[in-house]
């Protein structure tokens, strides 16, 4: 009787191990999300920032880790350390922006241009409440479509 139970346990562990290996193999080979070829959830930069600044929990469940197509007006264009282009889209708060890290730079983009930027939303940053600096909403792996 004890050997039958040991045999069942070993078979169960073997099946569980094979299942875990199959899942790990699938996830490893799945590859990154295709932002450029996907349809993003359309939202205006002003509205996106507003919902994150008023209720980040609801906004997080709606937008974090999803591909968004954010429509807005360029506030500023910068370069990161790795020479990645960062485009800030205006919001209703002068100190805050929708911060878009571009996968490939856009030529001839300047403040006041209207853009639609597709990227993966990673949420709102902390900012600094003591200094009165609001947090930005961040998009990564972004691509642009001029409006």
mmCIF file of C-alpha atoms in Angstrom:
data_model
loop_
_atom_site.group_PDB
_atom_site.id
_atom_site.type_symbol
_atom_site.label_atom_id
_atom_site.label_comp_id
_atom_site.label_asym_id
_atom_site.label_seq_id
_atom_site.Cartn_x
_atom_site.Cartn_y
_atom_site.Cartn_z
ATOM 1 C CA UNK A 1 0.000 0.000 0.000
ATOM 2 C CA UNK A 2 2.814 2.432 0.897
ATOM 3 C CA UNK A 3 4.565 1.659 -2.365
ATOM 4 C CA UNK A 4 1.417 2.388 -4.345
ATOM 5 C CA UNK A 5 1.166 5.800 -2.679
ATOM 6 C CA UNK A 6 4.855 6.528 -3.374
ATOM 7 C CA UNK A 7 4.319 5.558 -7.000
ATOM 8 C CA UNK A 8 1.329 7.919 -7.301
ATOM 9 C CA UNK A 9 3.320 10.761 -5.739
ATOM 10 C CA UNK A 10 6.230 10.203 -8.116
ATOM 11 C CA UNK A 11 3.908 10.136 -11.142
ATOM 12 C CA UNK A 12 2.178 13.305 -9.929
ATOM 13 C CA UNK A 13 5.527 15.093 -9.465
ATOM 14 C CA UNK A 14 6.700 13.949 -12.901
ATOM 15 C CA UNK A 15 3.540 15.248 -14.603
ATOM 16 C CA UNK A 16 3.802 18.514 -12.646
ATOM 17 C CA UNK A 17 7.466 18.890 -13.678
ATOM 18 C CA UNK A 18 6.669 18.268 -17.348
ATOM 19 C CA UNK A 19 3.818 20.816 -17.194
ATOM 20 C CA UNK A 20 6.032 23.450 -15.556
ATOM 21 C CA UNK A 21 8.738 22.860 -18.165
ATOM 22 C CA UNK A 22 6.217 23.247 -21.004
ATOM 23 C CA UNK A 23 4.910 26.542 -19.573
ATOM 24 C CA UNK A 24 8.443 27.868 -19.043
ATOM 25 C CA UNK A 25 9.406 26.914 -22.607
ATOM 26 C CA UNK A 26 6.328 28.691 -24.010
ATOM 27 C CA UNK A 27 6.940 31.874 -22.005
ATOM 28 C CA UNK A 28 10.636 31.932 -22.915
ATOM 29 C CA UNK A 29 9.938 31.616 -26.637
ATOM 30 C CA UNK A 30 6.843 33.841 -26.755
ATOM 31 C CA UNK A 31 8.852 36.963 -27.565
ATOM 32 C CA UNK A 32 8.067 40.579 -26.824
ATOM 33 C CA UNK A 33 4.737 42.262 -27.442
ATOM 34 C CA UNK A 34 4.416 43.723 -30.961
ATOM 35 C CA UNK A 35 3.619 47.356 -30.145
ATOM 36 C CA UNK A 36 4.021 48.710 -33.675
ATOM 37 C CA UNK A 37 1.720 46.140 -35.286
ATOM 38 C CA UNK A 38 -0.942 46.205 -32.562
ATOM 39 C CA UNK A 39 -3.973 48.414 -32.238
ATOM 40 C CA UNK A 40 -3.645 50.499 -29.110
ATOM 41 C CA UNK A 41 -6.437 51.557 -26.803
ATOM 42 C CA UNK A 42 -7.127 55.157 -27.875
ATOM 43 C CA UNK A 43 -6.888 57.796 -25.134
ATOM 44 C CA UNK A 44 -5.989 61.486 -24.961
ATOM 45 C CA UNK A 45 -2.894 62.450 -22.964
ATOM 46 C CA UNK A 46 -4.906 64.876 -20.839
ATOM 47 C CA UNK A 47 -7.488 62.211 -19.975
ATOM 48 C CA UNK A 48 -4.851 59.551 -19.267
ATOM 49 C CA UNK A 49 -3.020 61.801 -16.831
ATOM 50 C CA UNK A 50 -6.261 62.927 -15.183
ATOM 51 C CA UNK A 51 -7.442 59.398 -14.402
ATOM 52 C CA UNK A 52 -4.006 58.387 -13.060
ATOM 53 C CA UNK A 53 -3.769 61.497 -10.865
ATOM 54 C CA UNK A 54 -7.284 61.122 -9.444
ATOM 55 C CA UNK A 55 -7.492 57.331 -8.951
ATOM 56 C CA UNK A 56 -4.322 55.429 -9.772
ATOM 57 C CA UNK A 57 -5.839 52.084 -8.716
ATOM 58 C CA UNK A 58 -8.650 52.262 -11.265
ATOM 59 C CA UNK A 59 -6.295 53.690 -13.896
ATOM 60 C CA UNK A 60 -3.789 50.928 -13.237
ATOM 61 C CA UNK A 61 -6.353 48.199 -13.774
ATOM 62 C CA UNK A 62 -7.480 49.882 -17.010
ATOM 63 C CA UNK A 63 -4.138 50.858 -18.561
ATOM 64 C CA UNK A 64 -0.994 49.359 -16.970
ATOM 65 C CA UNK A 65 0.737 46.765 -19.193
ATOM 66 C CA UNK A 66 -1.640 47.537 -22.058
ATOM 67 C CA UNK A 67 -0.806 49.057 -25.435
ATOM 68 C CA UNK A 68 -2.188 52.590 -25.637
ATOM 69 C CA UNK A 69 -2.486 54.985 -28.573
ATOM 70 C CA UNK A 70 -2.105 58.317 -26.771
ATOM 71 C CA UNK A 71 -3.079 61.454 -28.635
ATOM 72 C CA UNK A 72 -1.547 64.698 -27.464
ATOM 73 C CA UNK A 73 0.495 67.823 -28.071
ATOM 74 C CA UNK A 74 4.270 67.663 -27.709
ATOM 75 C CA UNK A 75 5.482 69.562 -24.668
ATOM 76 C CA UNK A 76 9.170 68.729 -24.949
ATOM 77 C CA UNK A 77 11.616 66.435 -26.767
ATOM 78 C CA UNK A 78 14.676 65.055 -24.897
ATOM 79 C CA UNK A 79 17.381 62.387 -25.154
ATOM 80 C CA UNK A 80 18.016 59.745 -22.470
ATOM 81 C CA UNK A 81 21.425 58.385 -21.457
ATOM 82 C CA UNK A 82 21.292 55.647 -24.093
ATOM 83 C CA UNK A 83 20.450 58.258 -26.725
ATOM 84 C CA UNK A 84 16.812 57.191 -26.717
ATOM 85 C CA UNK A 85 14.403 59.926 -27.655
ATOM 86 C CA UNK A 86 11.859 60.861 -24.991
ATOM 87 C CA UNK A 87 8.762 62.806 -25.972
ATOM 88 C CA UNK A 88 6.693 64.521 -23.292
ATOM 89 C CA UNK A 89 3.030 65.085 -24.104
ATOM 90 C CA UNK A 90 1.139 67.947 -22.444
ATOM 91 C CA UNK A 91 -1.408 67.331 -19.701
ATOM 92 C CA UNK A 92 -3.737 69.637 -17.808
ATOM 93 C CA UNK A 93 -1.037 70.035 -15.107
ATOM 94 C CA UNK A 94 1.868 72.236 -16.269
ATOM 95 C CA UNK A 95 4.407 70.257 -14.198
ATOM 96 C CA UNK A 96 3.332 66.833 -15.432
ATOM 97 C CA UNK A 97 3.443 65.015 -18.756
ATOM 98 C CA UNK A 98 2.898 61.703 -20.449
ATOM 99 C CA UNK A 99 6.507 60.530 -20.764
ATOM 100 C CA UNK A 100 7.052 58.420 -23.914
ATOM 101 C CA UNK A 101 10.362 56.569 -24.438
ATOM 102 C CA UNK A 102 10.650 55.995 -28.170
ATOM 103 C CA UNK A 103 11.961 52.795 -29.755
ATOM 104 C CA UNK A 104 13.221 54.749 -32.749
ATOM 105 C CA UNK A 105 13.667 58.517 -32.902
ATOM 106 C CA UNK A 106 11.281 60.731 -34.812
ATOM 107 C CA UNK A 107 12.883 63.319 -37.048
ATOM 108 C CA UNK A 108 11.602 66.887 -37.115
ATOM 109 C CA UNK A 109 9.331 66.677 -34.086
ATOM 110 C CA UNK A 110 9.038 69.823 -32.015
ATOM 111 C CA UNK A 111 6.903 71.330 -29.246
ATOM 112 C CA UNK A 112 3.277 72.024 -30.235
ATOM 113 C CA UNK A 113 3.207 69.169 -32.802
ATOM 114 C CA UNK A 114 0.178 66.892 -32.514
ATOM 115 C CA UNK A 115 1.077 63.209 -32.287
ATOM 116 C CA UNK A 116 -0.425 59.845 -31.602
ATOM 117 C CA UNK A 117 2.112 57.715 -29.753
ATOM 118 C CA UNK A 118 1.631 53.985 -29.263
ATOM 119 C CA UNK A 119 3.355 52.345 -26.320
ATOM 120 C CA UNK A 120 2.991 50.141 -23.267
ATOM 121 C CA UNK A 121 1.742 51.973 -20.180
ATOM 122 C CA UNK A 122 3.786 51.373 -17.045
ATOM 123 C CA UNK A 123 1.850 53.696 -14.718
ATOM 124 C CA UNK A 124 2.450 56.979 -12.956
ATOM 125 C CA UNK A 125 5.688 58.018 -11.279
ATOM 126 C CA UNK A 126 5.929 59.211 -7.682
ATOM 127 C CA UNK A 127 6.923 62.809 -8.285
ATOM 128 C CA UNK A 128 7.888 64.817 -5.188
ATOM 129 C CA UNK A 129 4.976 66.071 -3.109
ATOM 130 C CA UNK A 130 7.217 68.128 -0.805
ATOM 131 C CA UNK A 131 8.491 70.128 -3.767
ATOM 132 C CA UNK A 132 5.115 70.148 -5.500
ATOM 133 C CA UNK A 133 6.359 68.106 -8.448
ATOM 134 C CA UNK A 134 3.686 65.785 -9.843
ATOM 135 C CA UNK A 135 4.575 62.380 -11.301
ATOM 136 C CA UNK A 136 4.486 61.676 -15.014
ATOM 137 C CA UNK A 137 2.572 58.834 -16.664
ATOM 138 C CA UNK A 138 5.091 56.570 -18.424
ATOM 139 C CA UNK A 139 4.868 54.764 -21.759
ATOM 140 C CA UNK A 140 7.674 52.484 -22.953
ATOM 141 C CA UNK A 141 8.586 50.897 -26.295
ATOM 142 C CA UNK A 142 6.811 53.740 -28.123
ATOM 143 C CA UNK A 143 6.213 54.404 -31.801
ATOM 144 C CA UNK A 144 4.686 57.504 -33.314
ATOM 145 C CA UNK A 145 2.028 58.198 -35.867
ATOM 146 C CA UNK A 146 1.873 61.888 -36.860
ATOM 147 C CA UNK A 147 -1.644 63.216 -36.653
#
